[in-house]
């Protein structure tokens, strides 16, 4: 089964509950067949956005269009979007097959055809053999796959998934992520996926929408989100990182890093004097141990506090002479010695690995 | 070890195990039921067929006297109707309540519960005050000029229905409500987003999942009405006597055997109706299955 994905446009969507603004100024356009993830901490408005698209909640202002048609006045059952819920929401009184056939039966598809199509959808998630079971006879991962089959069986152009893997344990979650990616390729519908797990978002998405307090902080591909975070919040939320305070030098246009006692050249686009609170973000894997004479852009001395051995990699926590702590990582082979506690090391990173980010405060604050 | 001491030993172990687990907590309940329910039921069954030797005369008397059959039929039909009406009225009330905010739910359920704190006798007297010749309804209608002389509402079948439904309705609401609170709130939503209109979502998802509660409430109301006694006697007319009234009358006359026969018939009829209702109900709800996988 393949479906053309839809273009979904959110235009300046706003949702308020009394005085409380749950979603504000949410503007986003998906490509057909794109896998877009809404990522943000709890309460950032991700579910609210999905619910407005599904028609469970009315938008206070703005417009939502699917393939150019506004859907705001269309009742939920006519919006033709698929949805997979966090706790599966399988109908406990129907067999697996009847669950998957349900959307087809609601669309007046004849019973024989509904059965065939439901079986095909179950085959896609490798669960034909459970067709005659009741939902409570399935494992968590199987329920999730049935819910997925039910969400796509009627070939909706848009599929909404609200933390669909949230209830699964880590191993199963990773397996399901792979499977989901493959199925998305075959089905081809536009997927809007919600999670607050950043690694899941990085793995699955074509684009990630990072949200905070109901607003979009950044929309970009996973690698750009990771490598070029738009601000301090995004840098902190996605992956691990070290922040160093950044002060600009009015005379030279360079940026000082007082904690490291060095400075970096700042691109012209960044004016750390223009106000706000500026930092550089340096990912732990960009900070390297350096040998004598092999200096990099920024170099400094530190002492090892802790070592976390992970086989192919070691995560170190170290402190600067002033006491400030930082994280760095080291790929290792069989001959790489582990650094002991208290060991003195010389560390460094390139200018290009120091990403200047501003600590923007949410508009409401 | 001789067999009997072995048996004694295993009995001893059994008792110790029972006392260790918390299962022994049901012992008082079992004893109570054995003494006050099973034993009297057996006693009643026996005294209906043994009256100076094995006899079918009590059942014969029932079957040959049209009046008794009529009372029996009336009791059965009336109880079924009151069961149905209580569910038809109580289910929407429960549906309304369960879709309110939690605070409102607690408040509304409290209102439903309050009448249960008052005895059936007192509530029946209250209906006499409301429906009597000089009662509230008649006085109000006369005062409004809608009627000239009081309507006859007391001692009618209508009065029995109204009073019994009012008395039993809270029980129906509670049984429906408690079943509805068990339903996962996201299921009707899931049904809608998958293409079910509000009616279909109700019909194919909410209703089947709350049917058990509706049935339970029918069954409880039906069973209670089968044994109703005070209300038909006080607000009904002479033609409104129910089987329990006839049984009471025969007990007063010391016709134990005949009273027992009637009681046994009441019990059997109740069980039959409950079984039939259960069997029928399963056929009515749910989307027609698309069948089994090949
Ligand atoms: N019905 C409501 N009434 C009032 N406030 C609400 C309502 N629904 C949601 N909110 C608020 O809107 C904000 C956004 O909620 P939402 O459920 O969209 O968050 P989320 O990003 O999905 O969070 P999570 O990751 O915890 O699921 C929250 O602060 C929440 O308290
Ligand atoms: Mg949510």
XYZ file of C-alpha atoms and ligand atoms in Angstrom:
691
model
C 0.000 0.000 0.000
C 1.349 3.371 -0.929
C -0.294 6.673 -0.350
C 0.630 10.087 -1.572
C 1.448 12.192 1.456
C -0.296 15.490 1.993
C 1.035 18.975 2.426
C 0.017 20.182 5.871
C 0.189 23.898 6.553
C -0.150 25.439 9.965
C -0.514 29.171 9.731
C -0.058 31.274 12.858
C -1.892 28.739 14.987
C -2.719 29.878 18.481
C -4.462 28.092 21.311
C -5.369 29.594 24.646
C -7.071 28.135 27.686
C -8.414 31.170 29.498
C -5.362 33.361 30.068
C -2.951 30.527 29.462
C -1.326 30.394 26.034
C -0.706 26.730 25.185
C 0.391 27.265 21.565
C 1.323 30.522 19.909
C 2.396 31.648 16.454
C 2.866 28.082 15.234
C 3.648 28.198 11.531
C 4.888 25.145 9.668
C 4.512 23.609 6.217
C 5.285 19.942 5.646
C 6.372 18.430 2.359
C 4.231 15.570 1.047
C 5.513 12.320 2.567
C 7.751 14.092 5.032
C 8.464 12.753 8.512
C 8.214 15.750 10.814
C 8.773 15.458 14.543
C 7.490 17.849 17.175
C 10.053 17.773 19.949
C 9.915 19.656 23.205
C 9.748 19.297 26.953
C 6.554 18.298 28.715
C 3.881 20.966 28.431
C 5.416 22.628 25.376
C 2.205 22.197 23.363
C 3.040 19.235 21.116
C -0.127 17.264 21.823
C -2.191 20.431 21.540
C -0.891 20.964 17.993
C -1.745 17.381 17.006
C -5.162 17.629 18.617
C -5.941 20.756 16.635
C -5.013 18.973 13.406
C -7.067 15.914 14.387
C -10.003 18.127 15.357
C -10.136 17.165 19.037
C -9.418 20.756 20.032
C -10.408 23.983 18.302
C -7.702 26.461 17.416
C -8.174 29.902 18.977
C -6.687 31.643 15.941
C -4.887 30.781 12.723
C -5.543 28.194 10.062
C -4.633 24.603 9.309
C -4.727 23.410 5.713
C -4.286 19.931 4.301
C -3.431 20.010 0.595
C -4.495 23.629 0.516
C -7.952 23.064 2.058
C -8.686 24.503 5.476
C -9.762 21.708 7.812
C -10.774 23.765 10.829
C -14.488 23.515 10.125
C -14.318 19.819 9.179
C -15.437 17.407 11.933
C -12.801 14.959 13.192
C -14.248 11.916 11.458
C -14.154 13.621 8.066
C -10.582 14.909 8.288
C -9.185 11.630 7.050
C -6.091 11.688 9.223
C -4.729 8.564 10.845
C -3.642 8.603 14.438
C -1.618 6.367 16.707
C -1.961 7.073 20.414
C 0.587 6.664 23.170
C -1.393 3.954 24.908
C -2.479 2.325 21.646
C -6.216 2.806 22.284
C -7.120 -0.470 20.641
C -10.792 -1.348 21.030
C -10.727 -4.043 23.716
C -13.984 -5.654 22.582
C -12.869 -6.290 19.009
C -10.401 -8.780 17.599
C -7.122 -7.501 16.186
C -8.491 -7.934 12.684
C -11.680 -6.029 13.496
C -9.650 -3.271 15.099
C -7.645 -2.820 11.926
C -10.751 -3.119 9.758
C -12.603 -0.526 11.862
C -11.631 2.586 9.845
C -12.619 0.780 6.652
C -15.975 -0.324 8.082
C -16.618 3.280 9.156
C -16.010 4.273 5.539
C -18.585 1.723 4.363
C -16.041 -0.571 2.751
C -17.647 -3.981 2.185
C -16.779 -6.637 4.732
C -14.780 -8.916 2.438
C -12.700 -6.069 1.088
C -12.224 -4.602 4.565
C -10.954 -7.948 5.731
C -8.467 -8.276 2.896
C -7.117 -4.800 3.329
C -6.890 -5.182 7.106
C -4.964 -8.423 6.650
C -2.589 -6.692 4.263
C -1.985 -3.913 6.781
C -1.345 -6.535 9.464
C 1.066 -8.309 7.142
C 2.956 -5.063 6.750
C 3.663 -5.050 10.493
C 4.223 -8.835 10.469
C 1.241 -9.609 12.618
C -1.129 -11.565 10.340
C -0.793 -14.486 12.724
C -2.415 -12.522 15.560
C -5.441 -11.433 13.530
C -7.921 -13.493 15.527
C -6.613 -12.555 18.954
C -8.076 -9.963 21.254
C -5.929 -6.910 22.026
C -5.273 -8.005 25.605
C -3.543 -11.083 24.257
C -0.813 -9.000 22.621
C 2.488 -7.699 23.967
C 3.108 -3.960 24.159
C 5.141 -3.896 20.954
C 2.529 -5.948 19.120
C -0.262 -3.638 20.287
C 1.733 -0.697 19.027
C 2.111 -2.309 15.628
C -1.578 -3.137 15.440
C -2.364 0.478 16.317
C -0.044 1.525 13.531
C -1.696 -0.833 11.031
C -5.087 0.553 12.072
C -3.820 4.109 11.637
C -2.678 3.573 8.047
C -5.075 0.914 6.740
C -7.386 3.502 5.205
C -4.410 5.127 3.500
C -4.709 8.536 5.128
C -2.502 11.186 3.567
C -1.436 12.293 7.064
C -0.606 10.111 10.049
C -0.355 11.623 13.526
C 1.615 9.831 16.200
C 1.619 11.098 19.781
C 4.548 9.524 21.620
C 3.678 6.157 20.115
C 6.779 4.474 21.482
C 6.701 6.135 24.886
C 5.301 3.094 26.685
C 7.857 0.636 25.319
C 11.173 -0.295 26.887
C 14.375 0.985 25.358
C 15.343 -2.057 23.282
C 11.900 -2.518 21.811
C 11.671 1.193 21.181
C 14.840 1.134 19.089
C 13.632 -1.875 17.096
C 10.295 -0.156 16.497
C 12.047 3.006 15.345
C 13.784 1.095 12.589
C 10.584 -0.641 11.602
C 8.674 2.610 11.601
C 11.231 4.170 9.294
C 10.955 1.326 6.824
C 7.179 1.308 6.852
C 7.104 5.038 6.359
C 9.111 4.506 3.185
C 6.600 1.989 1.821
C 3.471 3.827 2.925
C 4.649 7.263 1.950
C 2.161 9.276 3.973
C 3.122 12.472 5.732
C 3.874 11.680 9.363
C 3.675 14.180 12.174
C 5.309 12.547 15.137
C 5.451 13.769 18.717
C 8.123 12.872 21.199
C 10.073 14.373 24.024
C 12.921 11.944 23.414
C 15.560 13.852 21.472
C 17.462 10.794 20.251
C 14.248 9.348 18.833
C 13.629 12.602 17.010
C 17.157 12.628 15.577
C 16.862 9.029 14.382
C 13.478 9.217 12.702
C 12.836 12.637 11.312
C 13.297 14.391 8.034
C 12.792 17.592 9.971
C 12.467 18.398 13.645
C 10.348 21.162 15.128
C 11.752 22.099 18.522
C 9.092 23.628 20.748
C 9.182 25.456 24.040
C 6.248 26.975 25.894
C 3.970 26.670 22.893
C 6.357 28.344 20.475
C 8.667 27.031 17.787
C 12.331 27.488 18.664
C 13.754 25.955 15.503
C 12.664 23.916 12.489
C 15.430 22.079 10.687
C 16.921 18.757 9.649
C 18.279 16.619 12.491
C 21.904 17.265 11.643
C 21.436 21.010 11.354
C 19.532 21.054 14.626
C 22.406 19.199 16.216
C 25.260 21.082 14.554
C 23.742 24.536 14.260
C 21.274 25.006 17.114
C 19.411 28.285 16.803
C 19.766 29.186 20.467
C 20.910 27.959 23.829
C 17.657 26.125 24.557
C 17.905 24.013 21.398
C 21.594 23.300 21.951
C 20.871 22.136 25.471
C 17.760 20.122 24.640
C 19.293 18.169 21.754
C 22.232 16.019 22.727
C 24.773 16.898 25.376
C 26.873 19.997 25.264
C 29.180 22.349 27.177
C 28.390 26.040 27.402
C 31.057 28.688 27.892
C 30.150 32.297 28.506
C 30.837 34.527 25.503
C 31.722 38.223 25.728
C 32.458 40.246 22.662
C 35.449 42.550 22.340
C 34.143 45.867 20.986
C 37.480 46.839 19.401
C 38.323 43.677 17.484
C 34.968 41.977 17.016
C 36.411 38.837 18.588
C 34.578 36.899 21.268
C 36.168 36.301 24.639
C 35.712 33.075 26.517
C 36.731 34.199 30.000
C 36.359 30.729 31.524
C 38.932 29.368 29.073
C 41.086 32.477 28.972
C 40.953 32.629 25.176
C 39.021 34.243 22.407
C 37.444 33.160 19.147
C 36.764 35.062 15.959
C 33.045 35.781 15.671
C 31.254 35.680 12.332
C 29.883 39.063 11.360
C 26.325 37.836 11.577
C 26.726 37.478 15.304
C 26.832 40.550 17.411
C 27.208 39.479 20.966
C 26.965 43.117 22.023
C 23.480 43.463 20.632
C 22.173 42.380 23.938
C 21.137 39.125 25.435
C 23.091 36.500 27.034
C 25.617 34.828 24.708
C 27.339 31.501 25.036
C 29.294 29.108 22.899
C 28.116 25.524 22.756
C 30.819 22.882 22.308
C 29.704 19.236 21.964
C 31.627 16.802 24.201
C 32.872 14.818 21.198
C 34.429 17.977 19.706
C 36.700 18.521 22.684
C 39.858 16.494 22.086
C 42.900 15.548 24.061
C 45.841 17.175 22.328
C 49.485 16.279 22.211
C 52.325 18.737 22.784
C 52.674 21.086 19.848
C 49.466 19.980 18.137
C 47.513 22.989 19.359
C 44.036 23.700 18.053
C 42.022 26.907 17.994
C 41.312 26.901 21.692
C 43.529 25.073 24.152
C 43.344 24.709 27.894
C 44.427 22.564 30.809
C 42.032 20.469 32.883
C 42.006 17.675 35.458
C 39.963 14.471 35.131
C 37.122 14.064 37.682
C 35.305 10.970 36.457
C 35.605 8.457 33.648
C 32.628 6.561 32.296
C 33.788 3.538 30.304
C 31.436 2.546 27.482
C 33.558 0.094 25.496
C 34.280 1.896 22.273
C 34.061 5.257 23.939
C 34.906 6.882 27.244
C 32.950 9.807 28.660
C 35.071 12.026 30.825
C 34.144 14.742 33.237
C 36.952 17.194 33.831
C 37.393 20.507 35.609
C 39.203 23.653 34.650
C 41.691 25.143 37.092
C 38.980 27.560 38.195
C 36.785 24.620 39.178
C 34.297 24.793 36.323
C 33.334 21.371 34.975
C 33.011 20.147 31.404
C 32.362 16.909 29.534
C 34.375 15.381 26.738
C 34.407 12.047 24.957
C 37.098 9.922 23.492
C 36.829 7.177 20.927
C 39.139 4.376 21.935
C 40.811 1.216 20.714
C 42.463 -1.610 22.654
C 45.675 0.400 23.115
C 44.127 3.638 24.320
C 44.913 4.039 28.018
C 42.178 5.161 30.376
C 42.866 8.438 32.098
C 42.953 8.155 35.847
C 41.195 10.499 38.216
C 43.127 13.685 38.951
C 45.187 13.189 35.780
C 46.187 16.456 34.150
C 45.200 16.739 30.508
C 45.522 19.331 27.795
C 42.303 19.724 25.839
C 41.293 21.767 22.845
C 38.712 22.350 20.142
C 38.543 24.115 16.801
C 36.945 27.509 16.341
C 34.396 25.941 14.017
C 33.208 23.623 16.770
C 32.288 26.481 19.059
C 28.746 27.461 18.155
C 27.685 30.866 19.478
C 24.143 30.698 20.858
C 22.008 33.302 22.569
C 19.954 32.514 25.633
C 16.677 33.797 24.280
C 13.907 33.916 26.787
C 10.472 32.766 25.802
C 8.318 35.595 24.566
C 5.865 35.208 27.405
C 8.525 35.712 30.065
C 1.694 -43.962 57.824
C -1.914 -45.170 57.864
C -4.142 -43.599 55.262
C -6.438 -41.796 57.671
C -3.658 -40.059 59.573
C -2.174 -39.039 56.258
C -5.499 -37.517 55.331
C -5.670 -35.769 58.685
C -2.190 -34.420 58.130
C -2.994 -33.046 54.695
C -6.209 -31.540 56.079
C -4.086 -29.915 58.787
C -1.676 -28.572 56.191
C -4.621 -27.335 54.131
C -6.015 -25.425 57.108
C -2.633 -23.927 57.932
C -2.230 -22.840 54.304
C -5.697 -21.344 54.311
C -4.968 -19.409 57.482
C -1.617 -18.219 56.163
C -3.021 -16.872 52.934
C -5.582 -14.124 53.192
C -8.164 -16.468 51.657
C -9.581 -17.249 55.097
C -11.082 -13.766 55.107
C -13.926 -15.108 52.984
C -14.851 -17.696 55.631
C -17.332 -15.469 57.533
C -18.988 -14.529 54.255
C -19.299 -18.144 53.177
C -20.715 -19.174 56.553
C -23.171 -16.309 56.533
C -24.395 -17.212 53.059
C -24.557 -20.905 53.949
C -26.681 -20.279 57.052
C -28.848 -17.448 55.896
C -29.188 -18.023 52.189
C -28.432 -21.557 51.051
C -30.075 -23.274 54.012
C -33.343 -21.266 53.850
C -33.485 -21.672 50.072
C -33.180 -25.433 50.404
C -35.707 -25.331 53.228
C -38.119 -23.399 51.049
C -37.602 -25.717 48.113
C -38.254 -28.694 50.351
C -41.296 -27.308 52.094
C -42.883 -26.527 48.745
C -42.856 -30.191 47.750
C -43.034 -31.928 51.138
C -46.245 -31.358 53.002
C -47.069 -34.486 54.942
C -45.220 -36.482 52.307
C -44.082 -35.652 48.781
C -46.741 -33.586 47.086
C -47.308 -31.386 44.068
C -50.450 -29.835 45.527
C -49.004 -26.389 46.115
C -47.866 -26.023 42.525
C -51.158 -27.472 41.384
C -52.995 -24.874 43.397
C -50.907 -22.162 41.765
C -51.429 -23.477 38.259
C -55.151 -24.007 38.559
C -56.028 -20.699 40.176
C -56.045 -18.053 37.486
C -55.604 -15.266 40.015
C -52.208 -16.542 41.130
C -50.947 -17.013 37.600
C -52.124 -13.498 36.880
C -50.201 -12.056 39.845
C -47.150 -13.993 38.771
C -47.390 -12.727 35.193
C -47.946 -9.184 36.434
C -44.909 -9.335 38.702
C -42.713 -10.618 35.937
C -43.880 -8.177 33.275
C -43.790 -5.239 35.652
C -40.288 -6.045 36.851
C -38.996 -6.394 33.315
C -40.546 -3.054 32.401
C -39.212 -1.316 35.471
C -35.781 -2.780 34.737
C -35.929 -1.543 31.153
C -37.264 1.898 32.083
C -34.682 2.378 34.827
C -31.859 1.528 32.395
C -33.335 3.724 29.655
C -33.573 6.652 32.069
C -30.477 5.872 34.133
C -28.045 5.201 31.285
C -28.294 8.694 29.746
C -28.020 10.224 33.223
C -24.843 8.241 33.876
C -23.564 9.149 30.398
C -24.157 12.816 31.131
C -22.431 12.623 34.505
C -19.370 10.710 33.324
C -18.681 13.345 30.686
C -18.496 16.200 33.225
C -15.365 17.374 35.001
C -14.322 15.266 37.948
C -15.595 17.749 40.522
C -18.989 17.974 38.891
C -19.104 14.184 38.701
C -18.545 13.826 42.430
C -21.240 16.387 43.153
C -23.797 14.859 40.794
C -23.177 11.334 42.052
C -23.728 12.606 45.561
C -27.126 13.903 44.473
C -27.876 10.480 43.001
C -26.863 8.770 46.227
C -28.819 10.915 48.666
C -32.197 9.212 48.066
C -30.587 5.863 48.862
C -29.968 7.068 52.395
C -33.709 7.234 52.954
C -35.669 4.046 53.561
C -37.980 2.681 50.907
C -40.912 2.939 53.312
C -40.371 6.639 53.842
C -39.917 7.301 50.151
C -43.130 5.428 49.446
C -44.969 7.563 52.038
C -43.518 10.613 50.366
C -45.124 9.520 47.116
C -48.440 9.201 48.951
C -48.055 12.810 50.010
C -47.239 13.836 46.474
C -49.886 11.838 44.631
C -52.758 11.717 47.165
C -56.196 13.305 46.723
C -55.090 16.275 48.750
C -51.518 15.791 47.585
C -49.052 18.276 46.177
C -49.719 17.482 42.527
C -53.510 17.681 42.808
C -53.409 20.876 44.840
C -51.043 22.473 42.361
C -53.174 21.501 39.373
C -56.344 22.802 41.037
C -54.618 26.000 42.062
C -53.491 26.496 38.474
C -57.063 25.940 37.374
C -56.161 23.040 35.100
C -58.593 20.670 36.791
C -61.739 21.107 38.925
C -61.609 18.066 41.117
C -58.630 15.982 42.223
C -57.284 13.339 39.848
C -57.108 9.802 41.085
C -53.419 9.037 41.130
C -52.987 7.117 44.345
C -53.776 3.405 44.256
C -53.190 3.155 40.509
C -50.732 1.129 38.465
C -49.162 4.368 37.267
C -48.389 5.321 40.836
C -46.676 1.981 41.407
C -44.515 2.489 38.327
C -43.568 6.053 39.192
C -42.722 5.222 42.792
C -40.787 2.057 41.992
C -38.782 3.721 39.235
C -37.951 6.652 41.482
C -36.821 4.284 44.212
C -34.733 2.047 41.957
C -33.327 4.626 39.540
C -30.280 5.593 41.647
C -29.155 1.989 41.620
C -29.415 1.866 37.838
C -27.460 5.121 37.522
C -24.720 3.928 39.856
C -24.269 0.613 38.034
C -24.106 2.326 34.623
C -21.837 5.072 35.904
C -19.316 2.748 37.454
C -19.061 0.764 34.221
C -18.631 3.954 32.199
C -15.815 5.266 34.375
C -13.858 2.147 33.436
C -13.913 3.059 29.739
C -10.655 4.479 28.430
C -11.418 8.085 27.473
C -9.247 7.923 24.383
C -11.278 5.129 22.779
C -14.206 7.232 21.541
C -11.636 9.742 20.296
C -9.721 7.043 18.493
C -12.967 5.889 16.908
C -13.720 9.405 15.681
C -10.326 10.099 14.211
C -10.533 6.730 12.450
C -13.726 7.860 10.754
C -16.636 7.109 13.082
C -19.362 9.742 13.337
C -20.289 10.631 16.948
C -23.238 8.234 16.728
C -21.145 5.397 15.311
C -18.421 5.993 17.873
C -21.077 5.650 20.560
C -22.770 2.689 18.942
C -19.667 0.665 18.143
C -17.319 1.638 20.942
C -18.911 3.314 23.954
C -22.114 1.308 24.036
C -20.531 -2.147 23.782
C -18.007 -1.211 26.447
C -20.703 0.071 28.804
C -23.227 -2.640 27.973
C -22.034 -4.779 30.827
C -22.918 -1.954 33.225
C -26.306 -1.419 31.608
C -27.033 -5.139 31.925
C -25.908 -5.224 35.522
C -28.167 -2.332 36.284
C -31.097 -4.018 34.548
C -30.459 -7.222 36.451
C -30.228 -5.545 39.857
C -33.316 -3.416 39.291
C -35.222 -6.391 37.916
C -34.310 -8.600 40.868
C -35.229 -5.931 43.375
C -38.582 -5.257 41.705
C -39.422 -8.955 41.607
C -39.352 -8.873 45.398
C -40.994 -5.464 45.847
C -43.584 -5.486 48.501
C -44.113 -2.266 50.411
C -44.553 0.081 47.478
C -47.199 -1.879 45.517
C -49.068 -2.453 48.795
C -49.108 1.221 49.759
C -49.513 3.174 46.528
C -51.046 0.511 44.271
C -54.651 -0.519 43.931
C -56.058 -3.952 44.605
C -55.109 -5.060 41.092
C -51.506 -4.069 41.679
C -50.527 -6.725 44.162
C -47.262 -8.406 43.294
C -46.106 -11.891 44.083
C -44.309 -10.776 47.230
C -47.620 -9.407 48.562
C -49.312 -12.753 47.923
C -46.442 -14.601 49.570
C -46.655 -12.325 52.601
C -50.390 -12.896 52.797
C -49.929 -16.683 52.723
C -47.223 -16.541 55.369
C -49.616 -14.597 57.595
C -52.180 -17.322 57.011
C -49.475 -19.876 57.909
C -49.729 -21.478 54.472
C -45.989 -22.149 54.542
C -46.009 -24.743 51.811
C -47.843 -22.582 49.303
C -45.792 -19.508 50.167
C -42.665 -21.589 49.593
C -43.908 -22.764 46.224
C -44.527 -19.158 45.156
C -41.124 -18.078 46.430
C -39.463 -20.865 44.485
C -41.296 -19.832 41.314
C -40.144 -16.268 41.883
C -36.546 -17.388 42.217
C -36.631 -19.596 39.124
C -38.315 -16.938 36.995
C -35.737 -14.370 38.081
C -32.855 -16.634 37.147
C -34.390 -17.478 33.757
C -34.909 -13.825 32.850
C -31.348 -12.931 33.827
C -29.870 -15.736 31.733
C -32.004 -14.847 28.705
C -31.071 -11.160 28.948
C -27.375 -12.024 29.068
C -27.630 -14.246 26.030
C -29.587 -11.705 24.013
C -27.393 -8.748 24.843
C -24.248 -10.103 23.260
C -25.947 -10.311 19.900
C -26.964 -6.683 19.752
C -23.777 -4.686 19.977
C -20.442 -4.329 18.270
C -19.583 -3.680 14.641
C -20.310 -6.773 12.662
C -17.058 -8.612 12.674
C -15.255 -8.842 9.358
C -14.720 -12.467 10.326
C -11.682 -14.528 11.016
C -8.384 -14.572 9.209
C -8.250 -17.342 6.579
N -7.835 21.382 28.509
C -6.833 22.153 28.961
N -7.066 23.176 29.817
C -6.062 23.952 30.262
N -4.778 23.793 29.929
C -4.477 22.791 29.088
C -5.469 21.922 28.564
N -4.870 21.029 27.751
C -3.555 21.319 27.778
N -3.315 22.380 28.574
C -2.012 22.989 28.835
O -1.402 23.301 27.603
C -0.004 23.065 27.670
C 0.428 22.199 26.532
O -0.097 20.905 26.729
P 0.267 19.700 25.767
O -0.540 18.537 26.224
O 0.104 20.125 24.356
O 1.794 19.454 26.106
P 2.783 18.378 25.491
O 3.849 19.126 24.800
O 2.029 17.377 24.707
O 3.391 17.729 26.804
P 3.727 16.188 27.126
O 5.083 15.934 26.556
O 3.758 16.175 28.625
O 2.658 15.350 26.548
C 0.267 22.451 29.039
O 0.807 23.456 29.878
C -1.078 22.012 29.512
O -1.157 22.123 30.917
Mg 1.578 15.286 24.973
